[in-house]
Each structure stands twice: as structure tokens, then as C-alpha cells.
Amino acid sequence: MAGRDVYDITIIGGGPIGLFGAFYAGVRECKTKIIDSLSELGGQLTALYPEKYIYDMPGFPKVLAKDLVKDMVDQALWKDPAVCLEERSESLEYDEAEDIYIIQTNAARHYTRTVIIAAGIGSLRPTQLSSPGVNELVGAGVEYVVRGLDKYKGKDVVIVGGGDTAIDWTLHLAPVAKSLRVVHRRDVFRAHEGSVRAAMQLPVEFMLWWVVQEAHGEDRLEALTLRNTKTDELKRIQADEMVVCIGFKSDIGPIKTWGLELDKNLILVDDHMQTNRPGVFAAGDVISCEGKLKLIATGVGEVAIAVNYAKNRIDPSSKIFPGHSSDMDIR
């Protein structure tokens, strides 16, 4: 291995699951590296909804995504893991003679004894609204991701969609917008019932059974033409800003070619969080296993399991469970 800087654990993905994995790998005194394709740590919490509240993290009645990321990054970096950003992991090879894995990214080759894939649901692309005029106004009143609330203050805002993201942004934007309409193609929401009830109590106009027929504006969005899906009635409304929340398309990209057993777009793991390739583990939203729940709270447990079994693979004399952190000197 002369000339090769070999790590004990390399974590692919710098979202909350990867960050907690890096922290826990430090607890297990493993030489650790994080590789992520984004320009900063935090994954979807940073890239898609930094201003949204997270309600299902233990110890936090509610916490802004960006604040949760800050604390998780501070925790993850306590043992100074190597961090490689803006690197897309392209291939995974196994060197049998040296018993190490080689991760090839767009920028470098990385050498590691074990791998933990914490890539979330992969790269995300928002589902585009194909109505005339919409594409031309993206970034000029039409957005697919809300990166801050200030731009919506005092504006006539329209949210398109009926899922969790649409309802969450309704709750966040209603207090700051001049007016807020929610345009949804039917009268059933794919969101948490409690959130829908809370949104219905706000001064928000819910336009059910309507879709966006056309967006209007020269340099910026000025108005929308809506169509009623039941009657074909057309209605023009004023709109300064439109947030489209009709879903994302996910893709785990080159990971699909790594010889891992997959369940559709997800990686199959056993109860040790290990894939069919020895020494390659996975955790979080990227995995498929019996009883899987897509929550940050369950993902951090999964990645702790992965770290412990990765440590045992590196050092078979080590304990799978090292004890509770309150019993350990991890300063």
C-alpha cells in the first residue's frame, strides 16, 4: 500500500446520515473520509429546504434544517475526518491482494478498507411543470426550491402541489406573503393530516381541482392562467412568485453499476447494514430492508450499526457494541 493513503471507513454522502456516521466512526477511532457531490455538507437539508423546520429529530420539538445541519457538521468534524466535496463517486473496485476498495470519483481515487453508502435518495431533479411560459420564468418568479423566506415578503404567492413539501411551504410562507394561494389538481392531499389541518386554518386560498394552464410575464412572473380540471373553466390570477412542489425524480446514478443487489432504486442490506459485497455497507434512505422507515431518526441508528460492523471487519478483535457514549471518554 506504499504511496496510498488508505482510510478505515469512507462514507459516500454528506447528508445527516453520513454526518452522524462520520461522528460515530470517530467514536470508534476509525480513520474516516466523507465524499459528497455537493459543494457543502448537509445533503438535501442544505440543498433543498434549509428554511424548513424538522419535527422528527429526538431532542428538538422543531429545528430549522440549516440549524440542524450546522450542529451535525460540528459533531461530525470533531475527529477531523477528511472531507471531499464536489466529487461524484463513479466506480467501486475491490483490490483483493490488498483487501481494500478503490472509489473513483470525477476528481480522484480514494482507498478504503470499508465503505458506507449514505447517499440519501440519490441526486434529485425537480419534476418540471410543462405549462407554457413556466420554463422561461424559472428564477424570475418561478422556483422549484425555496432557499429563503425574505423574497416572498409582501408578495402574491402561489404554491402548486398537494404533498408534504407544498403544505410545509404553505405553513412557512403564509405569515410573510401578502396573499397565498395553493393550487392543487384534486381535493386529496398527500401530506401529514395534522399539517393539512393547520394549513387550512390559515388565511390561505385553496384552489382545488385547478392546474396551471399558462404563466405570464416578460422579465418576471406577473400572472397565471388556471384551468379547472372538472369544468375546463379558465381563470387568470395575479402572481409575483410561484413555488412548484410536484415532486422530485431521484437517481442513485453510477452506484447502480457497482454490483450491489438492488430493490428498484434502493440498495438491499442485511441486519448488519451490509450489502452483498463484503465490507460495503449502506444506511438511510438509500437502503431497502424489512421494516424500513425513511426518517432521519432511524437512519442515524442504521449508520451506527454500519460503523460498528465496519470497525469489526477492520479489527475482528474489536467489540461490535463498544458501550454507551456516556461510559466512554470521547473528548
XYZ file of C-alpha atoms in Angstrom:
331
model
C 0.000 0.000 0.000
C 3.024 2.239 -0.353
C 2.021 5.670 -1.568
C -1.658 5.024 -0.889
C -3.482 6.901 1.834
C -5.882 4.201 2.977
C -8.857 5.059 5.194
C -10.708 2.730 7.520
C -14.178 3.937 6.582
C -15.185 6.073 3.621
C -18.709 7.450 3.723
C -20.383 8.332 0.440
C -22.848 11.110 1.204
C -22.590 14.208 3.387
C -26.203 14.486 4.484
C -27.390 13.959 8.070
C -26.888 10.180 7.959
C -23.378 10.451 6.544
C -22.536 13.177 9.057
C -23.637 11.085 12.014
C -21.746 8.136 10.538
C -18.570 10.228 10.475
C -19.112 11.222 14.097
C -19.676 7.655 15.203
C -16.689 6.417 13.196
C -14.676 8.916 15.247
C -16.099 7.386 18.406
C -14.798 4.031 17.147
C -11.414 5.656 16.411
C -11.559 4.952 12.691
C -9.693 6.988 10.102
C -12.646 8.395 8.180
C -13.411 10.202 4.946
C -16.631 11.770 3.590
C -17.199 12.110 -0.156
C -20.109 14.200 -1.443
C -21.080 15.583 -4.845
C -22.440 18.856 -3.442
C -20.383 21.944 -2.657
C -21.227 21.880 1.059
C -22.198 19.340 3.670
C -25.817 18.770 4.653
C -27.327 16.947 1.697
C -30.980 17.661 0.952
C -31.372 19.678 4.155
C -28.924 22.248 2.801
C -29.664 21.991 -0.908
C -33.459 21.818 -0.921
C -35.028 23.200 2.233
C -32.644 24.991 4.619
C -35.509 27.165 5.941
C -37.909 24.291 6.673
C -38.495 23.002 10.157
C -37.638 19.400 11.038
C -40.039 17.965 13.619
C -38.925 14.343 13.969
C -35.410 14.683 15.411
C -35.123 13.477 19.031
C -34.423 16.324 21.427
C -35.790 19.015 19.099
C -39.501 19.919 19.229
C -38.686 21.678 15.969
C -35.438 22.797 14.377
C -34.634 24.621 11.151
C -32.924 22.313 8.662
C -29.966 24.698 8.320
C -29.511 24.832 12.104
C -29.674 21.048 12.399
C -27.040 20.758 9.661
C -24.745 23.216 11.448
C -24.858 21.183 14.647
C -24.464 17.868 12.809
C -21.464 19.180 10.860
C -19.841 20.377 14.100
C -20.449 16.943 15.600
C -19.203 15.085 12.511
C -15.934 17.025 12.289
C -14.837 16.551 15.909
C -12.205 13.947 14.909
C -11.193 15.782 11.717
C -12.356 13.327 9.049
C -11.207 14.089 5.527
C -13.964 15.835 3.564
C -14.029 15.746 -0.236
C -16.755 17.944 -1.746
C -17.914 18.331 -5.340
C -16.792 14.770 -6.052
C -19.227 12.383 -7.700
C -18.462 8.741 -6.869
C -18.330 6.921 -10.195
C -16.962 3.417 -9.630
C -16.117 0.994 -6.835
C -13.388 -1.598 -7.339
C -12.009 -4.197 -4.940
C -8.272 -4.899 -4.710
C -8.252 -8.479 -3.441
C -4.484 -8.610 -2.903
C -4.556 -5.657 -0.509
C -8.143 -6.159 0.721
C -9.142 -2.561 0.052
C -11.771 -0.800 -2.007
C -10.960 1.874 -4.555
C -13.537 4.609 -5.137
C -13.038 6.526 -8.368
C -14.645 9.967 -8.419
C -14.635 12.645 -11.081
C -11.598 14.142 -9.329
C -9.524 11.433 -7.597
C -9.049 7.834 -6.477
C -9.804 7.036 -2.855
C -8.590 3.963 -0.973
C -10.509 2.488 1.919
C -10.930 -0.695 3.911
C -14.698 -0.342 4.150
C -17.399 1.778 2.522
C -20.669 3.136 3.897
C -23.113 4.443 1.300
C -25.314 7.164 2.789
C -26.403 8.781 -0.440
C -29.995 9.517 0.556
C -32.292 9.002 -2.396
C -29.504 9.999 -4.756
C -29.359 13.024 -6.982
C -32.622 14.924 -7.192
C -34.217 16.758 -10.075
C -37.497 18.596 -9.510
C -40.405 17.431 -11.629
C -40.898 20.221 -14.143
C -44.183 21.988 -14.808
C -44.610 21.863 -18.572
C -47.240 24.587 -18.940
C -46.415 27.350 -21.475
C -44.382 30.237 -20.089
C -43.224 28.437 -16.948
C -39.782 27.329 -18.096
C -38.946 30.810 -19.405
C -39.599 32.345 -15.972
C -37.606 29.945 -13.791
C -35.509 32.127 -11.483
C -37.703 35.139 -12.298
C -40.693 34.366 -10.138
C -40.897 30.617 -10.740
C -38.995 28.399 -8.314
C -38.828 24.699 -7.507
C -36.859 25.132 -4.270
C -37.328 27.751 -1.530
C -33.918 28.871 -0.272
C -35.112 31.727 1.911
C -38.295 33.461 3.004
C -37.337 37.107 2.506
C -38.028 37.193 -1.256
C -41.673 36.265 -0.589
C -42.409 39.040 1.902
C -45.301 41.221 0.774
C -45.762 39.252 -2.464
C -48.710 37.499 -4.086
C -47.526 33.893 -3.895
C -48.872 30.712 -5.478
C -47.853 27.221 -4.380
C -48.538 24.376 -6.781
C -48.883 20.866 -5.368
C -50.555 18.795 -2.686
C -47.779 16.829 -0.994
C -45.809 17.361 2.197
C -43.485 19.914 0.606
C -46.363 22.046 -0.705
C -48.141 22.025 2.653
C -44.925 22.673 4.594
C -44.186 25.742 2.479
C -47.779 26.877 2.917
C -47.224 26.902 6.677
C -43.939 28.797 6.290
C -44.967 31.351 3.656
C -48.458 32.256 4.865
C -47.139 34.570 7.627
C -44.851 36.519 5.254
C -46.715 36.673 1.934
C -49.203 39.412 1.030
C -51.507 36.694 -0.293
C -51.078 32.964 -0.691
C -52.936 30.530 -2.925
C -52.440 26.774 -3.080
C -53.270 25.306 -6.478
C -53.889 21.553 -6.429
C -55.292 19.324 -9.160
C -57.617 17.423 -6.807
C -59.071 17.657 -3.295
C -56.951 14.963 -1.612
C -53.554 15.868 -0.144
C -50.532 13.558 0.107
C -49.329 15.228 3.295
C -49.470 14.685 7.041
C -53.038 15.161 8.230
C -52.027 17.484 11.062
C -50.121 19.756 8.689
C -53.071 19.910 6.291
C -55.420 20.845 9.136
C -53.034 23.575 10.309
C -52.712 24.955 6.768
C -56.495 25.010 6.290
C -56.799 27.288 9.338
C -54.515 29.932 7.808
C -55.658 32.871 5.636
C -54.824 30.879 2.501
C -56.991 30.306 -0.565
C -57.019 26.641 -1.554
C -57.861 26.316 -5.231
C -58.745 22.642 -5.530
C -59.310 20.943 -8.881
C -57.219 23.636 -10.625
C -53.966 23.373 -12.592
C -51.614 25.947 -14.095
C -52.523 26.422 -17.737
C -50.010 29.181 -18.544
C -47.577 31.568 -16.857
C -47.458 35.210 -17.966
C -44.748 37.841 -17.735
C -41.971 39.432 -19.741
C -38.913 39.645 -17.481
C -40.700 38.360 -14.365
C -43.783 36.385 -13.443
C -46.852 38.631 -13.389
C -49.883 36.347 -13.610
C -51.102 32.782 -14.095
C -53.937 31.299 -16.070
C -55.509 28.389 -14.236
C -57.799 25.668 -15.613
C -60.436 23.842 -13.628
C -59.965 20.108 -14.265
C -63.683 19.412 -13.811
C -65.281 22.220 -15.830
C -62.415 23.455 -18.066
C -63.134 26.973 -16.787
C -60.165 29.335 -17.155
C -59.238 31.923 -14.535
C -56.415 34.487 -14.538
C -54.844 35.425 -11.188
C -52.082 37.822 -10.206
C -48.864 36.165 -9.037
C -45.475 37.625 -8.137
C -43.963 34.293 -7.125
C -44.853 30.673 -7.848
C -43.345 27.719 -5.968
C -43.820 24.420 -7.809
C -43.903 21.412 -5.463
C -44.980 18.480 -7.616
C -42.219 16.069 -6.684
C -38.651 15.121 -7.474
C -37.099 12.443 -9.627
C -34.297 10.613 -7.822
C -31.402 8.624 -9.249
C -28.575 6.864 -7.393
C -26.526 7.222 -10.564
C -23.367 5.125 -11.034
C -23.998 3.264 -7.756
C -26.390 1.104 -9.803
C -23.377 -0.326 -11.644
C -21.363 -1.310 -8.547
C -22.522 -4.907 -8.388
C -24.856 -4.291 -5.448
C -28.163 -6.111 -5.071
C -30.925 -3.601 -5.633
C -34.615 -3.342 -4.924
C -35.640 -0.979 -7.721
C -33.590 2.155 -6.949
C -32.607 1.083 -3.415
C -29.701 -0.957 -2.042
C -30.566 -4.218 -0.276
C -28.856 -4.679 3.093
C -28.884 -7.308 5.841
C -29.422 -6.668 9.555
C -25.786 -5.515 9.830
C -26.479 -2.871 7.149
C -24.071 -4.772 4.894
C -24.692 -5.164 1.172
C -23.943 -8.293 -0.823
C -20.361 -7.023 -1.202
C -18.359 -7.711 1.998
C -17.165 -4.506 3.619
C -19.662 -2.343 1.743
C -22.458 -1.056 3.961
C -25.355 1.323 3.412
C -27.743 3.320 5.591
C -30.532 5.867 5.371
C -32.995 6.495 2.569
C -30.813 4.684 0.026
C -31.470 1.240 1.556
C -34.187 -1.366 1.360
C -34.753 -3.799 4.220
C -37.631 -5.270 6.164
C -39.393 -2.643 8.289
C -37.507 0.278 6.727
C -38.753 3.758 7.701
C -37.440 6.821 5.874
C -36.718 9.045 8.856
C -33.508 10.775 9.927
C -34.040 9.243 13.367
C -33.961 5.683 12.008
C -31.155 6.459 9.557
C -28.743 7.540 12.280
C -29.365 4.220 14.030
C -28.686 2.332 10.824
C -25.415 4.129 10.182
C -24.265 3.461 13.768
C -24.859 -0.251 13.124
C -22.917 0.006 9.861
C -19.977 1.733 11.572
C -19.795 -0.879 14.321
C -19.724 -3.774 11.881
C -17.262 -1.944 9.620
C -14.991 -1.480 12.645
C -15.266 -5.193 13.455
C -14.365 -6.096 9.871
C -11.263 -3.909 10.081
C -10.371 -5.207 13.543
C -12.048 -8.568 14.307
C -10.880 -8.319 17.930
C -12.998 -5.182 18.467
C -16.400 -5.319 20.087
C -19.464 -4.917 17.889
C -21.040 -2.782 20.607
C -18.423 -0.674 22.389
C -20.760 0.564 25.133
C -22.762 3.708 25.655
C -21.129 7.053 24.876
C -21.810 8.192 28.436
C -19.457 5.432 29.588
C -16.686 6.375 27.152
C -14.053 9.097 27.108
C -14.663 10.549 23.634
C -13.237 14.010 24.198
